[in-house]
Coordinates of C-alpha atoms and ligand atoms in Angstrom, one line a residue:
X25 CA 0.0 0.0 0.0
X26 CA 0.8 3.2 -0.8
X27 CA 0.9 4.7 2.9
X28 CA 3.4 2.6 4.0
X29 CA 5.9 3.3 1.3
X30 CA 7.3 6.3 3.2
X31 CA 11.1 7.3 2.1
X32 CA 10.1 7.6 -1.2
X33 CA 10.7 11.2 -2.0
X34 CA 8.1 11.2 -4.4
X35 CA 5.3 10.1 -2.3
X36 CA 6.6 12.5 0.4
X37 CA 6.4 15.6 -1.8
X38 CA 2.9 14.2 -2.9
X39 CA 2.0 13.5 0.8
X40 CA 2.9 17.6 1.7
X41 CA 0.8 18.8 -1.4
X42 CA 4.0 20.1 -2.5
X43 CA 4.4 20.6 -6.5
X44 CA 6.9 18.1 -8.0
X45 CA 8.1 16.2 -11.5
X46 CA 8.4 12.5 -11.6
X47 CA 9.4 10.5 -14.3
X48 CA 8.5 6.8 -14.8
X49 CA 10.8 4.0 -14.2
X50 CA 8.8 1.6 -15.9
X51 CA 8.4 3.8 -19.4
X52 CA 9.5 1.4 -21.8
X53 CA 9.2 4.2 -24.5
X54 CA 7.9 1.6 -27.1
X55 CA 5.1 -0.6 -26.2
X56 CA 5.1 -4.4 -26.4
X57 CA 1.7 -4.8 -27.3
X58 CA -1.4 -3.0 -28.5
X59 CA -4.6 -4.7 -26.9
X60 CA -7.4 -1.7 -28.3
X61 CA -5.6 -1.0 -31.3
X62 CA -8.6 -2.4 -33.5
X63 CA -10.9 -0.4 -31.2
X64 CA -8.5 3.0 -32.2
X65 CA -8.7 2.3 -35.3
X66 CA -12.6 1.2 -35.5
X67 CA -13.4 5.0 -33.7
X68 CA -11.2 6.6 -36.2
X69 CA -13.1 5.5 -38.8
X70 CA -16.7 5.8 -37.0
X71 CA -15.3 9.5 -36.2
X72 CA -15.0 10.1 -40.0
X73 CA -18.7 8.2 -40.9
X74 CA -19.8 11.1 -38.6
X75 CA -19.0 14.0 -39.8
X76 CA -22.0 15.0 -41.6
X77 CA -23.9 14.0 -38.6
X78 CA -22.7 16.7 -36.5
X79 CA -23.7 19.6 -39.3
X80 CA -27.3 18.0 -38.8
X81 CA -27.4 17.8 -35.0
X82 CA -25.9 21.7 -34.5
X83 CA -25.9 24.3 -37.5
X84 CA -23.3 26.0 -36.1
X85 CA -21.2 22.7 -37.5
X86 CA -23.4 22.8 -40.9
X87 CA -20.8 22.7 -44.0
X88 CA -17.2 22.4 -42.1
X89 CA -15.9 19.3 -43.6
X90 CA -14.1 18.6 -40.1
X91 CA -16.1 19.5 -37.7
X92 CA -14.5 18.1 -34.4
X93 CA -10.4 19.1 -35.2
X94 CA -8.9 21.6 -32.8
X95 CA -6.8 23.5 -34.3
X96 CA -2.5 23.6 -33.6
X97 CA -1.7 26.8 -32.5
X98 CA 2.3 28.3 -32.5
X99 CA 2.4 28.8 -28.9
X100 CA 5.9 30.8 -29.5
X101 CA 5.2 33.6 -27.4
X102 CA 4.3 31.6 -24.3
X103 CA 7.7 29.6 -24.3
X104 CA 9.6 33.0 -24.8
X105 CA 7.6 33.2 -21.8
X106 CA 7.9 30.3 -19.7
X107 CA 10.7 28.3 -21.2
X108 CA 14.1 28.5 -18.7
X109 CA 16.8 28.8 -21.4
X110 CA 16.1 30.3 -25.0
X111 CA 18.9 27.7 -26.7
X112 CA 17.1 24.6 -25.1
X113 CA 13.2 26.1 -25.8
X114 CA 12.4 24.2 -29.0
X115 CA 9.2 24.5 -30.6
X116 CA 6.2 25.2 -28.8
X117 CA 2.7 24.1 -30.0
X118 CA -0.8 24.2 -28.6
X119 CA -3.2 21.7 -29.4
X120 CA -6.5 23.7 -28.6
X121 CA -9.1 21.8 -27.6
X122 CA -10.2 24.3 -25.7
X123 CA -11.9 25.3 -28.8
X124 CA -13.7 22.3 -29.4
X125 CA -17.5 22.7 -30.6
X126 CA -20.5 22.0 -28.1
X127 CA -18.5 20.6 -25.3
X128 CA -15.9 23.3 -25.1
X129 CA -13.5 20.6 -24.2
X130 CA -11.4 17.4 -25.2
X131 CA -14.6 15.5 -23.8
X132 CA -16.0 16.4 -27.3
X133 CA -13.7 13.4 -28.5
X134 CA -14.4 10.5 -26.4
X135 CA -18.3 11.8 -25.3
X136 CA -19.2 12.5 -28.8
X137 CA -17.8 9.3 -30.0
X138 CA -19.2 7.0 -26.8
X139 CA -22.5 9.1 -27.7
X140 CA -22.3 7.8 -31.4
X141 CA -21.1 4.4 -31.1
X142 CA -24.2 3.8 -28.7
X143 CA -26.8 5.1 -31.1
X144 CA -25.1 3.0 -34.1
X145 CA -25.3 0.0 -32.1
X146 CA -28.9 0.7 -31.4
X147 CA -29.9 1.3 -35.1
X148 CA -27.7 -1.8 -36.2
X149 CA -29.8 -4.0 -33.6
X150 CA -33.0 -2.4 -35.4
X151 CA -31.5 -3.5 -38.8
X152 CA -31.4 0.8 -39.7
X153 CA -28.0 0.6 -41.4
X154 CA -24.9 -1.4 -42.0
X155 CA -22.2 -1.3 -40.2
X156 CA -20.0 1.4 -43.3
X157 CA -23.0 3.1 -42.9
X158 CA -22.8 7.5 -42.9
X159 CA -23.6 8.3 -39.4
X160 CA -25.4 11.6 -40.9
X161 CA -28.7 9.2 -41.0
X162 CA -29.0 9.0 -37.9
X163 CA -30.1 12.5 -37.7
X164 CA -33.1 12.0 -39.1
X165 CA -37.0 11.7 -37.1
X166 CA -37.2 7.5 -37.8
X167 CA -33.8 7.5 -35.5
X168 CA -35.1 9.8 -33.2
X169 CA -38.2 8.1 -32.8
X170 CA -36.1 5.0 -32.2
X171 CA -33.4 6.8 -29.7
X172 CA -36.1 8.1 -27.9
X173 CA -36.9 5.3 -26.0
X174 CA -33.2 5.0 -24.4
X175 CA -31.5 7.5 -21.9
X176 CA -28.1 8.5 -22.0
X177 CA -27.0 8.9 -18.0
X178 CA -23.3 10.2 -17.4
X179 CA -22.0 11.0 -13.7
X180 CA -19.4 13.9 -14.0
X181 CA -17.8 17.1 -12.8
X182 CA -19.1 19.3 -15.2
X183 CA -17.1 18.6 -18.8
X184 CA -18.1 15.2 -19.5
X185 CA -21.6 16.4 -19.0
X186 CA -21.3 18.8 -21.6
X187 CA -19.6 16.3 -24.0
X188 CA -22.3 14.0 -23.6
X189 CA -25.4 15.4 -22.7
X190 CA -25.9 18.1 -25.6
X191 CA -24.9 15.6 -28.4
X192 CA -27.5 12.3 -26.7
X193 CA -30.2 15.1 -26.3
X194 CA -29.7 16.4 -30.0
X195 CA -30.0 13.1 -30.9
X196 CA -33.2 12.3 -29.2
X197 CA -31.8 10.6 -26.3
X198 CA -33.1 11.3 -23.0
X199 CA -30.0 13.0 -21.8
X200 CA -29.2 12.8 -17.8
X201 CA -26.3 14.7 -16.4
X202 CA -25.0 13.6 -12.4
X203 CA -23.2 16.0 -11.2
X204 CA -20.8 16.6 -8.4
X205 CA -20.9 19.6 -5.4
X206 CA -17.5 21.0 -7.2
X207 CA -19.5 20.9 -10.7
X208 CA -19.6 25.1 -11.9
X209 CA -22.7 26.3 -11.5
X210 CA -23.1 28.0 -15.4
X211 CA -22.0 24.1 -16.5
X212 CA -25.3 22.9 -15.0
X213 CA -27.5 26.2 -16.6
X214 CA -26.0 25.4 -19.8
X215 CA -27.1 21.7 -20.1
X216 CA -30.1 22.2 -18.6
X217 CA -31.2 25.1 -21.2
X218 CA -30.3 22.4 -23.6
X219 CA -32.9 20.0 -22.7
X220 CA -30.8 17.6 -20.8
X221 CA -31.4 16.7 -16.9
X222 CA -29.1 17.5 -14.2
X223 CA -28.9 15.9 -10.8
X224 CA -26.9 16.9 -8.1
X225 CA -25.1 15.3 -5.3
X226 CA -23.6 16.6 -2.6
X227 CA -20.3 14.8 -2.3
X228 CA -17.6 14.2 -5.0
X229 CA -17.0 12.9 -8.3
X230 CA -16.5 9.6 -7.9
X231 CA -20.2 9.8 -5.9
X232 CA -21.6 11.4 -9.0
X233 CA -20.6 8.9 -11.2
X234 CA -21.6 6.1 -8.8
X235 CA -25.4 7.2 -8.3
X236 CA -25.4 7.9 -12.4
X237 CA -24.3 3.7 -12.4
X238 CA -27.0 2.9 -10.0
X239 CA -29.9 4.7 -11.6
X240 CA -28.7 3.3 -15.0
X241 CA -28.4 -0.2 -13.5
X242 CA -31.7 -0.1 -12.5
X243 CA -33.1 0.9 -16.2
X244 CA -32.3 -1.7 -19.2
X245 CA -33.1 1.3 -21.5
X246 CA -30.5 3.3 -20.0
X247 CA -27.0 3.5 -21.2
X248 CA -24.6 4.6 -18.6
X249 CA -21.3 6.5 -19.9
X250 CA -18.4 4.7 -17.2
X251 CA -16.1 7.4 -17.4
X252 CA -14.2 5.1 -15.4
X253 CA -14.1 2.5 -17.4
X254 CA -15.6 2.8 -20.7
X255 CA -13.4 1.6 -24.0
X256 CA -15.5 3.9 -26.1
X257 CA -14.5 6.8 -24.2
X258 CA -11.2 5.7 -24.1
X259 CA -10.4 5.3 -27.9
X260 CA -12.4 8.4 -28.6
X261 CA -9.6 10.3 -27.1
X262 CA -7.1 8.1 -28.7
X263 CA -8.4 9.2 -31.9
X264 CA -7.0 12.2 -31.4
X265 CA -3.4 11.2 -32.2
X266 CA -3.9 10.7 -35.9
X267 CA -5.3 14.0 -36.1
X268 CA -2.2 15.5 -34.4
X269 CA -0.3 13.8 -36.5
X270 CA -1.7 15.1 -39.8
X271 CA -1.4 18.7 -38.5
X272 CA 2.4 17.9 -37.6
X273 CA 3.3 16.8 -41.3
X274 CA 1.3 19.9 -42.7
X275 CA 2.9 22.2 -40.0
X276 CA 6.4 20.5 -41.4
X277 CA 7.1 19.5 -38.1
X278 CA 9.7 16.0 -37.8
X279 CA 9.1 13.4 -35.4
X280 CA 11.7 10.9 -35.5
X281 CA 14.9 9.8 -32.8
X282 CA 16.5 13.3 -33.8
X283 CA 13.4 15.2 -33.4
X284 CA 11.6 14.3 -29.8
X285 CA 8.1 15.0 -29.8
X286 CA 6.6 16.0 -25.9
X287 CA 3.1 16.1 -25.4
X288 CA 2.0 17.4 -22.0
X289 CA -1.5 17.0 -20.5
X290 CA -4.1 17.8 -18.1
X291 CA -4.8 14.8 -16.2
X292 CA -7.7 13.8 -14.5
X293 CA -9.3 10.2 -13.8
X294 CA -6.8 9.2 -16.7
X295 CA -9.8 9.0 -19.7
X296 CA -8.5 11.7 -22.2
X297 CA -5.1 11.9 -21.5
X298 CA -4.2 8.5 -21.4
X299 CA -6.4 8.0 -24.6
X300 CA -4.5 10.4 -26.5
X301 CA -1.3 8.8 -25.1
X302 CA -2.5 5.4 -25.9
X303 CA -2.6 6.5 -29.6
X304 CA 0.2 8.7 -29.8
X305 CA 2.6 6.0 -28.5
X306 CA 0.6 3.8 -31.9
X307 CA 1.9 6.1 -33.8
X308 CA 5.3 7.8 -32.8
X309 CA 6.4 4.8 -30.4
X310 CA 9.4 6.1 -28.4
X311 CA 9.6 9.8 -29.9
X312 CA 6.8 11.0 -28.2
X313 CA 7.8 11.7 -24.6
X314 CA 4.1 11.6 -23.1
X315 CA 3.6 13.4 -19.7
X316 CA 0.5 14.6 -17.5
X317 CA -0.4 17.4 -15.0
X318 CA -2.4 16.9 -11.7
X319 CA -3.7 19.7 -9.1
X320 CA -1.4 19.2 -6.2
X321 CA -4.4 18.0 -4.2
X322 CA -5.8 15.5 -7.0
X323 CA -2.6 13.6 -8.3
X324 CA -4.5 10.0 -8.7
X325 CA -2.9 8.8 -11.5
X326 CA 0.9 9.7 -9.7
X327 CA -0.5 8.1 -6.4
X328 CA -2.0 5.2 -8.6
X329 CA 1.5 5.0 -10.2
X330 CA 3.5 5.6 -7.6
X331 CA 2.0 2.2 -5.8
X332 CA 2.8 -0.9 -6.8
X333 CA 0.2 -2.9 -6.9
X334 CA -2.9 -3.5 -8.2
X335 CA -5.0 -2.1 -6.1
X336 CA -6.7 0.9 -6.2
X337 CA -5.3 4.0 -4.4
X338 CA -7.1 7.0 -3.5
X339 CA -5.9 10.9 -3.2
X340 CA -7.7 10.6 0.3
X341 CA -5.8 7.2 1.5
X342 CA -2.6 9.8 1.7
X343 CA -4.4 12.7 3.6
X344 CA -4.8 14.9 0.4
X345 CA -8.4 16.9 0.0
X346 CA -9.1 16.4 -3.7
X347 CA -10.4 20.1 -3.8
X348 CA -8.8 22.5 -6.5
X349 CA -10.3 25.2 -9.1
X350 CA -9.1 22.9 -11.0
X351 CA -12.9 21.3 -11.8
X352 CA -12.1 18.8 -14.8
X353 CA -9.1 17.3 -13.0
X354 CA -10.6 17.2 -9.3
X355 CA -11.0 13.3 -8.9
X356 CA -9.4 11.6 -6.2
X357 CA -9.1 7.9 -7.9
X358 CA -7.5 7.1 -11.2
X359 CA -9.3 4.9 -13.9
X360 CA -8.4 1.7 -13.5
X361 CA -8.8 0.9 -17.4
X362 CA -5.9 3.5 -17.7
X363 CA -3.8 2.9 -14.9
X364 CA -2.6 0.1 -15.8
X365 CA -1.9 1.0 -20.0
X366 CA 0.0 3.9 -18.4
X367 CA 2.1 1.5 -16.5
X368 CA 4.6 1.5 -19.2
X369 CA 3.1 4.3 -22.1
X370 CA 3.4 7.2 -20.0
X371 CA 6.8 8.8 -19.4
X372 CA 5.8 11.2 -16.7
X373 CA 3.5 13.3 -14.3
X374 CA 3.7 16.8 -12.7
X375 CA 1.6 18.7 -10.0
X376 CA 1.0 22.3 -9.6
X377 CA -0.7 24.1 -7.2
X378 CA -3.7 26.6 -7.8
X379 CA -2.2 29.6 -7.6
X380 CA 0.4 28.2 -10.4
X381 CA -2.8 27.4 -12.6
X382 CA -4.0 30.8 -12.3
X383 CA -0.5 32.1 -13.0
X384 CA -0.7 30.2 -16.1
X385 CA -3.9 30.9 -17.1
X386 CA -2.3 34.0 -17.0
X387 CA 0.3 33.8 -19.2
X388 CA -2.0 32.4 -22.0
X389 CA -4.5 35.0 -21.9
X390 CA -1.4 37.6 -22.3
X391 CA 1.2 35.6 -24.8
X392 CA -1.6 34.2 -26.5
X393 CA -5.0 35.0 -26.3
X394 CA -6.4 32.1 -25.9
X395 CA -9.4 31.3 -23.3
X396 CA -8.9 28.3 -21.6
X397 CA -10.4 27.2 -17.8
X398 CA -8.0 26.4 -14.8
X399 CA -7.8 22.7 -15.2
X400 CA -6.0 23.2 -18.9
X401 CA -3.5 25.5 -17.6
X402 CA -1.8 22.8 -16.0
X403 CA -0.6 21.8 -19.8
X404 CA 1.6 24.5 -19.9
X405 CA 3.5 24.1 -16.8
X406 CA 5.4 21.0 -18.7
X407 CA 7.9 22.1 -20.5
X408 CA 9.4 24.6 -18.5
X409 CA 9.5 21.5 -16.0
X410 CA 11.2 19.5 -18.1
X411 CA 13.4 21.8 -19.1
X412 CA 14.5 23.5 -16.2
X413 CA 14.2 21.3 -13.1
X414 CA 16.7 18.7 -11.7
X415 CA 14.6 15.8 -12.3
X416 CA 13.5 17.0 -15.8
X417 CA 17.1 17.4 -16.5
X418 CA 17.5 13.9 -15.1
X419 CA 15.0 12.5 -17.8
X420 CA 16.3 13.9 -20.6
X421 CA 19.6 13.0 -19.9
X422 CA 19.1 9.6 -19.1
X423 CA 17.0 9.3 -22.4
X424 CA 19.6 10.8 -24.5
X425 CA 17.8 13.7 -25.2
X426 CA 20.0 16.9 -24.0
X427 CA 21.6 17.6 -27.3
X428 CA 18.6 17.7 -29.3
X429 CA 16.2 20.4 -27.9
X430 CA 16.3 22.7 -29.8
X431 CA 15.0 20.4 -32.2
X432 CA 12.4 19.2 -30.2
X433 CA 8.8 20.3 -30.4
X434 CA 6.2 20.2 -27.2
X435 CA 3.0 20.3 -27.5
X436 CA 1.0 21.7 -24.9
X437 CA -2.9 20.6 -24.7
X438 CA -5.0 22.8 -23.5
X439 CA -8.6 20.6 -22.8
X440 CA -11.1 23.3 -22.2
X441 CA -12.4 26.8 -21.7
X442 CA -13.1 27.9 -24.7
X443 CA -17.5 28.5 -23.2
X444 CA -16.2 29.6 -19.6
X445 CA -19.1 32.6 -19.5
X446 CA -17.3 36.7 -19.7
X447 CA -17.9 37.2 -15.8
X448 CA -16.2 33.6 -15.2
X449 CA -13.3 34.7 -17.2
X450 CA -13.1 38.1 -15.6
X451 CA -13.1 36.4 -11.8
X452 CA -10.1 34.1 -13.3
X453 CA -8.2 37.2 -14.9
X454 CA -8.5 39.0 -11.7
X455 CA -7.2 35.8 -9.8
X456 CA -4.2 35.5 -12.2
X457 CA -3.1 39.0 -11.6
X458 CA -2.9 38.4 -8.0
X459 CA -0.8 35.4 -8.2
X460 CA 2.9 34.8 -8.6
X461 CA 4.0 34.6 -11.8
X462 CA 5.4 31.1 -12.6
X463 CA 9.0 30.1 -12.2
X464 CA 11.0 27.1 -12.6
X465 CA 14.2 26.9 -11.1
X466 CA 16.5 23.8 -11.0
X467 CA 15.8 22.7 -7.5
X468 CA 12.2 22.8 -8.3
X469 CA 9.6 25.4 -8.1
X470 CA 8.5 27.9 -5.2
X471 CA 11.8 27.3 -3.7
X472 CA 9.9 23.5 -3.3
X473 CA 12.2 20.3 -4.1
X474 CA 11.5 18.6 -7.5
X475 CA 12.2 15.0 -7.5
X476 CA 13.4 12.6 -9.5
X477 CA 12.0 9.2 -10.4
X478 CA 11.6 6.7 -8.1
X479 CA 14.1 4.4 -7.7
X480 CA 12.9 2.0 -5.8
Ligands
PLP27 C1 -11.9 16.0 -18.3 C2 -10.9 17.0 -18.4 C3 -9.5 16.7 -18.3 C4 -9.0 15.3 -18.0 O1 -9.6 14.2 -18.5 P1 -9.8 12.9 -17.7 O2 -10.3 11.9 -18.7 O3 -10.7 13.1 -16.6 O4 -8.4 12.5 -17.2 C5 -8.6 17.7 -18.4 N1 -9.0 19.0 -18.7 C6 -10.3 19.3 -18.8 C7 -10.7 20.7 -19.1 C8 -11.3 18.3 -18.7 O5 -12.6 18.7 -18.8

């Protein structure tokens, strides 16, 4: 268990909600095996059967011919920024799905597609299409008639809500939305002015999701989305990699042994991150450096990592409070679907504190412009980390990666925002401008240690 494995630096740093870098010891860089890769590949091409869907379902989305692709920003100015050493910055990238349609968020990739796969499944039972089918049918009344009868229920913090409950409703499902206390209050407005029902519990969101399990359970027209541990969801995200990819080749952007790729990323019960990990690794194997950020108070997938077992291990087990502004990243318990294929895909984690995040937030509202909520700041704490901290140093060395940043290119994800309401945004601003601004230096951060991997 993880409480008794004191002496671990790590863990100790974790333990004192104190910000930190680790790197994985069991990163193999190259994985040995592929057990969803037909699933990745099956969503990629469901994904692309539904792009006229989405024009039909919202008519903001009418005529794009891509309709869920976040664009790759040049994130330049933020590394001028935040990046320790000019020679060593490399190329800095946002992927912005912070600017995804409907959901606001990366849940637009793995809710849309659990969303979709469940109604195809549906109108293959009724013999309603074939299985090469265009998705845009199922737009139409005889479907909706049909999904009608069937609720979509989804227990979540606020995003996941938003990435499943417009697109079920749109498509006739009854859409119910569990929510948690920490859950933003215009998150539940906006759902429920789009026809879908909210619920709310008082306590977190792993209780959230558990009551939306129990009501589903109870329903055999219900479908309940386990964002816990649901493959659909899962290789939604992972879809995502193929469309980095393609916007890496037109941005003339190498990948290869020469040309390290880092992709850093908001972290929460493990769903989207470790999706988009699971098919960037498909696709770049060892030259994508994969790495996550947690809330100091919510890192479940380090603590998951960190143990060595099996078992599941909680934020709470090690005296942490799970509570941060941080609202898409505030769960105490990691997936354990994802855990485990992060065992040996993932290369590292990082925590910051609140007050870093705002800091952030910050910066990319100044060096960018760009509109993105609390919980995707923690994407751009990453490189600097890596770059100019003792144990990032320690990774890149030990990976034989030191003489070739300035080749290298990071790509920072930022996973939502882009629909935080003006007043929201202004209450964020103003807490930016009263934090810190944010600093790396080689010990660490804050004058707090940063660690290396564990060794143990
Ligand atoms: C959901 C979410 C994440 C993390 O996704 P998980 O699947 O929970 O790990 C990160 N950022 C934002 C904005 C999110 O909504």
């Amino acid at each position: 268990m993880v409480e008794k494995a004191s002496g671990n630096p790590t863990l100790d740093a974790v333990r004192r909600a104190q910000p930190c870098f680790w790197w994985n010891p069991h990163a193999t860089g190259e994985p040995s095996d592929d057990p969803l890769g037909a699933e990745v590949e099956a969503a990629e091409d469901r994904m692309l059967r539904a792009r006229g869907l989405f024009g039909q379902l919202f008519p903001a989305l009418a005529g794009l011919e891509d309709p869920i692709r976040s664009p790759l920003i040049d994130a330049g100015p933020l590394g001028v920024a935040l990046a320790p050493s000019a020679s060593a910055r490399g190329a800095w990238w946002i992927k912005a799905d912070h600017q995804l349609p409907v959901a606001g968020s990366i849940k637009a990739r793995g809710g849309f597609h659990e969303v979709i796969a469940f109604a195809e499944r549906i109108a293959r039972k009724e013999r309603l299409i074939d299985e090469s089918a265009d998705l845009a049918v199922l737009a139409e009344p005889d479907f909706k008639a049909v999904f009608n009868r069937y609720s979509v229920v989804v227990g979540s913090t606020g995003n996941l809500g938003m990435g499943i409950g417009l697109i079920a409703s749109a498509l006739g499902f009854k859409a119910i939305v569990h929510m948690s206390s920490d859950a933003k209050a215009w998150k539940k407005r906006r759902l429920r002015d789009h026809g879908v029902v909210v619920h709310e519990h008082a306590g977190d969101y792993a209780l959230a999701v558990e009551n939306g399990r129990r009501a589903a359970d109870a329903d055999p027209f219900a479908h309940f989305v386990d964002d816990e541990r649901s493959i659909d969801l899962f290789v939604g995200y992972a879809a995502a990699a193929r469309e980095l990819s393609v916007q890496l080749t037109a941005a003339q952007v190498q990948v290869d042994a020469d040309h390290p790729l880092f992709v850093y990323i908001p972290c929460g019960v493990g769903g989207a991150p470790g999706g988009v990990t699971y098919g960037l690794k498909r696709i770049f194997g060892p030259h994508v450096h994969a790495i996550f950020g947690e809330p100091v108070q919510s890192p479940c997938m380090l603590v998951q990592l960190l143990s060595d077992g099996g078992q599941p291990v909680s934020v709470y087990d090690i005296g942490l409070t799970n509570r941060t502004e941080a609202d898409g990243l505030a769960v105490a318990q990691a997936s354990m679907l994802v855990a485990p294929l992060m065992r040996t895909r993932l290369d590292g984690i990082y925590t910051v504190t609140d007050d870093q995040l705002f800091a952030l937030l910050g910066a990319g509202d100044s060096c960018l412009d760009i509109r993105v909520e609390p919980s995707a700041a923690a994407a751009f704490a990453g490189p600097a980390l890596l770059l100019g901290t003792r144990a990032g140093c320690a990774y890149l060395a030990a990976h034989g990666l030191t003489g070739k940043l300035a080749r290298a290119t990071h790509v920072l994800w930022t996973t939502g925002g882009s629909l935080i309401p003006e007043v929201e945004r202004q209450l964020m601003l103003d807490r930016a401008g009263r934090a810190a601004p944010f600093t790396v230096n080689a010990e660490g951060f804050d004058g707090t240690t940063t660690l290396a991997g564990r060794t143990s």
